[in-house]
Amino acid sequence: MRVLVIGPGPERSRGGMATVISEIKNDRELCQKYNVDIFESYIDGSLIVRAIYSIYAFLSFCLTKKGYDIYHIHMASRGSTFRKMLYARRAKKWGKKVMIHIHGAQYMEFFSEQPPWKKRKVTDLLQSADMVIALSQEWKNKFDKTFHLHNCTVLENGIDVSFYSGAISDSEKTKEAFAVLGRLGKRKGTYDLIDAVELVSREYPQMVCYIAGDGEIDKVNQYIIHKNVSNNVKLLGWIDSRQKIDLLKKVSTVILPSYNEGLPMSVLEGMAAGKAIISTPVGAIPEVIGCENGILCRPGDIPGLAMAIKTMLLNGKKTANMGKKNIQKISERYSIAVMHSRLGRYYELLLKDSQDK
């Protein structure tokens, strides 16, 4: 069996999709067992850089990547969908098996905004795939209903538990510190969080929230100044994996007050590091976070978010217990080992189906 994993370059792109591909690339056992190669279809950069590279990548794919049995295509919304449509069509033209792995928290919103002819193209793409991967049962249900699929299955994101063990710390001692990981912007609830911190800091001026990620950095920085919470909100920008461990070691809780999500890597990273979670009941998050291991509040509910932060501040023991339960839950359900074992079974199912035909 030969498998080609197609998606954003794990070394030259940021975000959850690149992280998932990086985890596949670094799993030697998975790659050797199923003869997996990685193909970079996209890299970060200016619009011109992205456009030129995308054209180059697809031409290279057409000329050199015909000899695989399964094409595992990672796809998000908007331009990603229409770029990957070309790869899927080419692989099907070669008579090969195609697995489409859908990421992107706003996929259904993206689809609903499309004109009818583009909706038909997206629906045809997903129906023509041999397997569609959803990040959660909720997403699978939506995909089945919207796209009339009979080829969709669930594969939750996984996390390298051993890597994050170095970030486990005493939540009682770190209960006044919080972290946010990932892209900054309105969809992620970044401005709601700053508003909530402003409310909390009036009673607890010693609390601090570290925000690490890319996106609307300058705009967020201006909002922090406008809200006069520079002592309470520390904007770090993008950090690498080692810096992330150092940051997580300093905090008790990871916060993600998003309006849309799939199964966010930042929540899984926080859980693997033994942190409590404050988030919103969107996407697959309610399948992962409950009252035993975190607090969920409605998107945009700033007083509710402030109250959740206060709860963690006031009860370090409860926060620590949530963190311990998160380590256990990650190990049992959301580790890389669990995810890749299931992914391997999906590869085998596709190959068996191909041989049977």
CSV table of C-alpha atoms in Angstrom, one decimal:
chain,number,residue,atom,x,y,z
A,1,MET,CA,0.0,0.0,0.0
A,2,ARG,CA,1.2,3.5,-0.8
A,3,VAL,CA,-0.6,6.5,0.7
A,4,LEU,CA,0.0,10.2,-0.3
A,5,VAL,CA,-1.1,12.7,2.3
A,6,ILE,CA,-1.9,16.1,0.7
A,7,GLY,CA,-2.3,19.4,2.5
A,8,PRO,CA,-0.5,22.4,3.8
A,9,GLY,CA,3.2,21.9,4.5
A,10,PRO,CA,3.8,21.1,8.1
A,11,GLU,CA,7.1,23.1,8.2
A,12,ARG,CA,5.9,26.0,6.1
A,13,SER,CA,2.3,26.5,7.3
A,14,ARG,CA,0.6,27.2,10.5
A,15,GLY,CA,-2.7,26.1,11.9
A,16,GLY,CA,-4.5,22.9,13.0
A,17,MET,CA,-4.5,21.2,9.6
A,18,ALA,CA,-0.7,21.5,9.3
A,19,THR,CA,-0.4,20.2,12.9
A,20,VAL,CA,-2.4,17.1,12.1
A,21,ILE,CA,-0.3,16.4,9.0
A,22,SER,CA,2.9,17.0,11.0
A,23,GLU,CA,1.8,14.4,13.5
A,24,ILE,CA,1.2,11.9,10.6
A,25,LYS,CA,4.6,12.7,9.2
A,26,ASN,CA,6.4,12.2,12.5
A,27,ASP,CA,4.7,8.8,13.3
A,28,ARG,CA,7.3,6.5,11.9
A,29,GLU,CA,5.3,3.4,12.7
A,30,LEU,CA,2.3,4.6,10.7
A,31,CYS,CA,4.4,5.9,7.8
A,32,GLN,CA,6.3,2.7,7.5
A,33,LYS,CA,3.4,0.3,7.9
A,34,TYR,CA,1.3,2.1,5.2
A,35,ASN,CA,4.2,3.6,3.2
A,36,VAL,CA,2.9,7.2,3.7
A,37,ASP,CA,4.4,10.2,2.0
A,38,ILE,CA,3.5,13.9,2.5
A,39,PHE,CA,2.8,16.2,-0.3
A,40,GLU,CA,2.8,20.0,0.3
A,41,SER,CA,0.0,21.5,-1.7
A,42,TYR,CA,0.1,24.9,0.1
A,43,ILE,CA,2.5,27.1,2.1
A,44,ASP,CA,2.0,30.3,4.0
A,45,GLY,CA,3.0,33.6,2.5
A,46,SER,CA,1.7,36.6,0.5
A,47,LEU,CA,-1.1,36.2,-1.9
A,48,ILE,CA,1.4,36.0,-4.8
A,49,VAL,CA,3.6,33.4,-3.1
A,50,ARG,CA,0.5,31.3,-2.2
A,51,ALA,CA,-0.8,31.5,-5.8
A,52,ILE,CA,2.4,30.7,-7.5
A,53,TYR,CA,3.2,27.8,-5.1
A,54,SER,CA,-0.3,26.3,-5.5
A,55,ILE,CA,0.1,26.2,-9.3
A,56,TYR,CA,3.6,24.7,-9.0
A,57,ALA,CA,2.4,22.1,-6.5
A,58,PHE,CA,-0.5,20.9,-8.6
A,59,LEU,CA,1.6,20.6,-11.7
A,60,SER,CA,4.2,18.7,-9.8
A,61,PHE,CA,1.5,16.4,-8.4
A,62,CYS,CA,0.1,15.6,-11.9
A,63,LEU,CA,3.6,14.8,-13.2
A,64,THR,CA,5.1,12.8,-10.3
A,65,LYS,CA,2.5,11.5,-7.9
A,66,LYS,CA,0.5,8.9,-9.9
A,67,GLY,CA,1.8,5.8,-8.2
A,68,TYR,CA,-0.2,5.8,-5.0
A,69,ASP,CA,-3.1,3.6,-3.9
A,70,ILE,CA,-4.8,6.1,-1.6
A,71,TYR,CA,-4.8,9.9,-1.7
A,72,HIS,CA,-5.5,11.3,1.7
A,73,ILE,CA,-6.6,14.9,1.0
A,74,HIS,CA,-6.8,17.5,3.9
A,75,MET,CA,-9.3,20.2,3.1
A,76,ALA,CA,-10.7,23.3,4.7
A,77,SER,CA,-13.2,25.8,3.5
A,78,ARG,CA,-13.1,28.5,0.7
A,79,GLY,CA,-10.0,28.4,-1.5
A,80,SER,CA,-8.8,25.1,0.1
A,81,THR,CA,-11.9,23.3,-1.1
A,82,PHE,CA,-11.6,24.4,-4.7
A,83,ARG,CA,-7.8,23.8,-4.8
A,84,LYS,CA,-8.3,20.2,-3.4
A,85,MET,CA,-11.1,19.6,-5.9
A,86,LEU,CA,-8.4,19.5,-8.6
A,87,TYR,CA,-6.4,16.9,-6.7
A,88,ALA,CA,-9.4,14.7,-6.0
A,89,ARG,CA,-10.5,14.8,-9.6
A,90,ARG,CA,-7.1,13.9,-10.9
A,91,ALA,CA,-6.7,11.0,-8.4
A,92,LYS,CA,-10.1,9.7,-9.4
A,93,LYS,CA,-9.2,10.0,-13.1
A,94,TRP,CA,-6.2,7.8,-12.3
A,95,GLY,CA,-8.6,5.2,-10.8
A,96,LYS,CA,-7.3,5.6,-7.3
A,97,LYS,CA,-9.0,5.8,-3.8
A,98,VAL,CA,-9.6,9.3,-2.4
A,99,MET,CA,-10.1,10.1,1.2
A,100,ILE,CA,-11.2,13.7,1.9
A,101,HIS,CA,-10.4,14.9,5.5
A,102,ILE,CA,-12.4,18.0,6.3
A,103,HIS,CA,-11.1,20.7,8.6
A,104,GLY,CA,-12.2,24.3,9.0
A,105,ALA,CA,-14.5,25.5,11.7
A,106,GLN,CA,-16.8,27.4,9.3
A,107,TYR,CA,-17.3,24.8,6.7
A,108,MET,CA,-21.0,24.8,6.8
A,109,GLU,CA,-21.1,28.6,6.7
A,110,PHE,CA,-18.8,28.6,3.8
A,111,PHE,CA,-21.1,26.1,1.9
A,112,SER,CA,-24.3,28.1,2.7
A,113,GLU,CA,-22.7,31.2,1.2
A,114,GLN,CA,-22.0,29.6,-2.2
A,115,PRO,CA,-24.1,30.1,-5.3
A,116,PRO,CA,-26.1,27.0,-6.4
A,117,TRP,CA,-23.5,25.9,-9.1
A,118,LYS,CA,-20.7,26.0,-6.6
A,119,LYS,CA,-22.8,24.1,-4.1
A,120,ARG,CA,-23.3,21.4,-6.7
A,121,LYS,CA,-19.5,21.2,-7.3
A,122,VAL,CA,-18.8,20.8,-3.5
A,123,THR,CA,-21.5,18.2,-3.1
A,124,ASP,CA,-20.3,16.3,-6.2
A,125,LEU,CA,-16.8,16.4,-4.8
A,126,LEU,CA,-17.7,14.9,-1.4
A,127,GLN,CA,-20.1,12.3,-2.9
A,128,SER,CA,-17.4,11.1,-5.4
A,129,ALA,CA,-14.8,10.5,-2.6
A,130,ASP,CA,-14.4,7.0,-1.4
A,131,MET,CA,-14.4,8.2,2.2
A,132,VAL,CA,-15.0,11.6,3.9
A,133,ILE,CA,-13.5,12.2,7.3
A,134,ALA,CA,-15.4,14.4,9.8
A,135,LEU,CA,-13.7,15.6,13.0
A,136,SER,CA,-16.7,14.8,15.2
A,137,GLN,CA,-20.1,13.0,15.3
A,138,GLU,CA,-21.9,16.3,15.1
A,139,TRP,CA,-20.0,17.2,11.9
A,140,LYS,CA,-20.7,13.8,10.4
A,141,ASN,CA,-24.4,14.3,11.1
A,142,LYS,CA,-24.3,17.7,9.4
A,143,PHE,CA,-22.3,16.4,6.4
A,144,ASP,CA,-24.6,13.4,5.9
A,145,LYS,CA,-27.7,15.6,6.0
A,146,THR,CA,-26.4,18.5,3.9
A,147,PHE,CA,-24.4,16.6,1.3
A,148,HIS,CA,-26.5,13.4,1.3
A,149,LEU,CA,-23.4,11.3,2.1
A,150,HIS,CA,-23.1,7.6,2.7
A,151,ASN,CA,-19.3,7.6,2.8
A,152,CYS,CA,-18.6,9.7,5.9
A,153,THR,CA,-17.0,8.6,9.1
A,154,VAL,CA,-15.5,10.2,12.2
A,155,LEU,CA,-11.8,10.6,13.1
A,156,GLU,CA,-11.1,13.0,16.0
A,157,ASN,CA,-7.9,14.9,16.1
A,158,GLY,CA,-5.2,13.4,18.2
A,159,ILE,CA,-2.4,14.8,20.4
A,160,ASP,CA,1.1,13.6,21.4
A,161,VAL,CA,0.5,13.1,25.1
A,162,SER,CA,4.1,12.5,25.9
A,163,PHE,CA,5.2,15.8,24.4
A,164,TYR,CA,2.9,17.8,26.6
A,165,SER,CA,3.7,16.0,29.8
A,166,GLY,CA,6.5,18.5,30.3
A,167,ALA,CA,3.9,21.3,30.7
A,168,ILE,CA,2.1,19.6,33.6
A,169,SER,CA,2.3,21.9,36.7
A,170,ASP,CA,0.6,22.6,40.0
A,171,SER,CA,-2.6,24.3,39.2
A,172,GLU,CA,-3.0,25.6,42.7
A,173,LYS,CA,0.2,27.6,42.2
A,174,THR,CA,-0.7,28.8,38.7
A,175,LYS,CA,-4.4,29.4,39.2
A,176,GLU,CA,-4.1,33.1,38.4
A,177,ALA,CA,-2.6,32.5,35.0
A,178,PHE,CA,-4.5,31.6,31.8
A,179,ALA,CA,-3.5,30.9,28.2
A,180,VAL,CA,-5.1,31.3,24.7
A,181,LEU,CA,-3.5,29.4,21.8
A,182,GLY,CA,-4.2,29.8,18.1
A,183,ARG,CA,-5.4,32.4,15.7
A,184,LEU,CA,-6.5,35.8,17.0
A,185,GLY,CA,-9.8,37.4,15.8
A,186,LYS,CA,-13.5,37.8,16.2
A,187,ARG,CA,-14.4,34.2,15.3
A,188,LYS,CA,-12.1,33.0,18.0
A,189,GLY,CA,-13.7,35.2,20.6
A,190,THR,CA,-10.4,37.1,21.2
A,191,TYR,CA,-12.2,40.5,21.8
A,192,ASP,CA,-14.8,38.9,24.1
A,193,LEU,CA,-12.0,37.4,26.1
A,194,ILE,CA,-10.4,40.8,26.6
A,195,ASP,CA,-13.7,42.3,27.7
A,196,ALA,CA,-14.1,39.4,30.2
A,197,VAL,CA,-10.6,40.0,31.5
A,198,GLU,CA,-11.4,43.6,32.0
A,199,LEU,CA,-14.4,42.7,34.2
A,200,VAL,CA,-12.4,40.1,36.2
A,201,SER,CA,-9.3,42.3,36.7
A,202,ARG,CA,-11.4,44.8,38.6
A,203,GLU,CA,-11.7,42.3,41.4
A,204,TYR,CA,-8.5,40.3,40.8
A,205,PRO,CA,-5.9,42.7,39.4
A,206,GLN,CA,-3.2,40.0,39.8
A,207,MET,CA,-4.7,37.7,37.1
A,208,VAL,CA,-2.9,37.4,33.8
A,209,CYS,CA,-4.0,35.9,30.4
A,210,TYR,CA,-1.3,35.1,27.8
A,211,ILE,CA,-2.5,35.2,24.2
A,212,ALA,CA,-0.3,33.3,21.8
A,213,GLY,CA,-1.0,33.0,18.0
A,214,ASP,CA,-1.2,34.8,14.7
A,215,GLY,CA,-4.0,36.7,13.0
A,216,GLU,CA,-5.2,40.1,14.0
A,217,ILE,CA,-2.2,40.9,16.3
A,218,ASP,CA,-2.1,44.7,15.8
A,219,LYS,CA,-5.8,45.1,16.1
A,220,VAL,CA,-5.9,43.0,19.3
A,221,ASN,CA,-3.0,44.9,20.7
A,222,GLN,CA,-4.9,48.2,20.2
A,223,TYR,CA,-7.9,46.7,21.8
A,224,ILE,CA,-5.9,45.7,24.9
A,225,ILE,CA,-4.6,49.2,25.2
A,226,HIS,CA,-8.1,50.6,24.7
A,227,LYS,CA,-9.5,48.5,27.5
A,228,ASN,CA,-6.5,49.4,29.8
A,229,VAL,CA,-5.7,45.7,30.5
A,230,SER,CA,-2.0,45.7,29.4
A,231,ASN,CA,-1.0,44.4,32.9
A,232,ASN,CA,-3.5,41.5,32.6
A,233,VAL,CA,-3.3,40.5,29.0
A,234,LYS,CA,0.1,39.6,27.5
A,235,LEU,CA,0.2,39.3,23.7
A,236,LEU,CA,2.9,36.9,22.7
A,237,GLY,CA,2.4,36.5,18.9
A,238,TRP,CA,3.2,33.2,17.3
A,239,ILE,CA,5.2,30.8,19.4
A,240,ASP,CA,6.9,27.5,18.5
A,241,SER,CA,6.2,24.1,20.1
A,242,ARG,CA,8.9,24.5,22.8
A,243,GLN,CA,7.7,28.0,23.7
A,244,LYS,CA,4.2,26.6,23.9
A,245,ILE,CA,5.3,24.0,26.5
A,246,ASP,CA,7.0,26.8,28.6
A,247,LEU,CA,3.8,28.8,28.4
A,248,LEU,CA,1.5,26.0,29.4
A,249,LYS,CA,3.6,25.2,32.3
A,250,LYS,CA,2.9,28.7,33.7
A,251,VAL,CA,-0.9,28.5,33.5
A,252,SER,CA,-3.8,26.5,35.1
A,253,THR,CA,-6.4,26.9,32.3
A,254,VAL,CA,-6.6,27.2,28.5
A,255,ILE,CA,-9.4,29.4,27.2
A,256,LEU,CA,-11.0,29.2,23.7
A,257,PRO,CA,-14.2,31.3,23.5
A,258,SER,CA,-14.8,30.6,19.8
A,259,TYR,CA,-18.0,31.1,17.8
A,260,ASN,CA,-17.1,28.3,15.4
A,261,GLU,CA,-14.8,25.3,15.7
A,262,GLY,CA,-14.3,21.7,14.6
A,263,LEU,CA,-12.2,19.8,17.1
A,264,PRO,CA,-9.6,22.5,18.0
A,265,MET,CA,-6.0,21.4,18.6
A,266,SER,CA,-5.6,24.1,21.3
A,267,VAL,CA,-8.2,22.4,23.5
A,268,LEU,CA,-6.5,19.1,23.1
A,269,GLU,CA,-3.1,20.6,23.8
A,270,GLY,CA,-4.4,22.2,27.0
A,271,MET,CA,-6.0,18.9,28.1
A,272,ALA,CA,-2.7,16.9,27.3
A,273,ALA,CA,-0.8,19.5,29.4
A,274,GLY,CA,-3.2,18.9,32.4
A,275,LYS,CA,-5.0,22.2,32.2
A,276,ALA,CA,-8.7,22.9,32.8
A,277,ILE,CA,-10.6,24.2,29.8
A,278,ILE,CA,-12.9,27.2,29.4
A,279,SER,CA,-14.6,27.2,26.0
A,280,THR,CA,-17.9,27.4,24.1
A,281,PRO,CA,-20.3,24.6,23.1
A,282,VAL,CA,-19.5,24.7,19.4
A,283,GLY,CA,-18.4,22.1,17.0
A,284,ALA,CA,-17.0,19.0,18.7
A,285,ILE,CA,-16.1,20.8,21.9
A,286,PRO,CA,-19.1,19.5,23.9
A,287,GLU,CA,-18.1,16.0,23.0
A,288,VAL,CA,-14.8,16.6,24.7
A,289,ILE,CA,-15.4,19.1,27.5
A,290,GLY,CA,-18.1,18.7,30.2
A,291,CYS,CA,-18.5,20.0,33.8
A,292,GLU,CA,-16.0,17.4,35.1
A,293,ASN,CA,-13.1,18.8,33.1
A,294,GLY,CA,-13.9,22.4,32.2
A,295,ILE,CA,-16.5,25.1,31.8
A,296,LEU,CA,-18.6,25.9,28.7
A,297,CYS,CA,-20.3,29.3,28.1
A,298,ARG,CA,-22.2,30.6,25.2
A,299,PRO,CA,-20.3,32.4,22.4
A,300,GLY,CA,-20.4,36.1,23.1
A,301,ASP,CA,-21.5,35.7,26.7
A,302,ILE,CA,-18.9,38.0,28.2
A,303,PRO,CA,-20.3,37.9,31.8
A,304,GLY,CA,-20.5,34.1,31.6
A,305,LEU,CA,-16.9,34.0,30.4
A,306,ALA,CA,-15.8,36.3,33.2
A,307,MET,CA,-17.6,34.1,35.7
A,308,ALA,CA,-15.8,31.0,34.4
A,309,ILE,CA,-12.5,32.7,34.8
A,310,LYS,CA,-13.4,33.7,38.4
A,311,THR,CA,-14.4,30.1,39.1
A,312,MET,CA,-10.9,28.9,38.2
A,313,LEU,CA,-9.3,31.8,40.1
A,314,LEU,CA,-11.2,31.0,43.3
A,315,ASN,CA,-10.8,27.2,43.3
A,316,GLY,CA,-7.4,26.0,42.5
A,317,LYS,CA,-8.2,22.5,43.8
A,318,LYS,CA,-11.2,22.1,41.4
A,319,THR,CA,-9.1,23.4,38.5
A,320,ALA,CA,-6.3,20.9,39.3
A,321,ASN,CA,-8.9,18.0,39.4
A,322,MET,CA,-10.2,19.1,36.0
A,323,GLY,CA,-6.6,19.0,34.7
A,324,LYS,CA,-6.0,15.5,36.0
A,325,LYS,CA,-9.2,14.3,34.3
A,326,ASN,CA,-8.2,15.9,31.1
A,327,ILE,CA,-4.9,14.0,31.0
A,328,GLN,CA,-6.8,10.7,31.5
A,329,LYS,CA,-9.4,11.6,28.9
A,330,ILE,CA,-6.8,12.5,26.3
A,331,SER,CA,-4.8,9.3,26.8
A,332,GLU,CA,-7.9,7.2,26.5
A,333,ARG,CA,-9.7,8.9,23.6
A,334,TYR,CA,-7.7,11.6,21.9
A,335,SER,CA,-4.1,10.5,21.8
A,336,ILE,CA,-2.2,10.3,18.5
A,337,ALA,CA,-1.9,6.5,19.1
A,338,VAL,CA,-5.7,6.2,19.1
A,339,MET,CA,-6.2,8.5,16.2
A,340,HIS,CA,-3.5,6.9,14.0
A,341,SER,CA,-4.7,3.4,14.8
A,342,ARG,CA,-8.1,4.3,13.5
A,343,LEU,CA,-6.7,6.1,10.5
A,344,GLY,CA,-4.7,2.9,9.6
A,345,ARG,CA,-7.9,0.9,9.7
A,346,TYR,CA,-9.5,3.4,7.3
A,347,TYR,CA,-6.6,3.0,4.9
A,348,GLU,CA,-7.0,-0.8,5.1
A,349,LEU,CA,-10.7,-0.6,4.4
A,350,LEU,CA,-10.2,1.5,1.3
A,351,LEU,CA,-7.4,-0.8,0.0
A,352,LYS,CA,-9.6,-3.9,0.7
A,353,ASP,CA,-12.5,-2.2,-1.2
A,354,SER,CA,-10.2,-1.5,-4.1
A,355,GLN,CA,-8.9,-5.1,-4.2
A,356,ASP,CA,-12.4,-6.5,-3.9
A,357,LYS,CA,-13.5,-4.6,-7.0
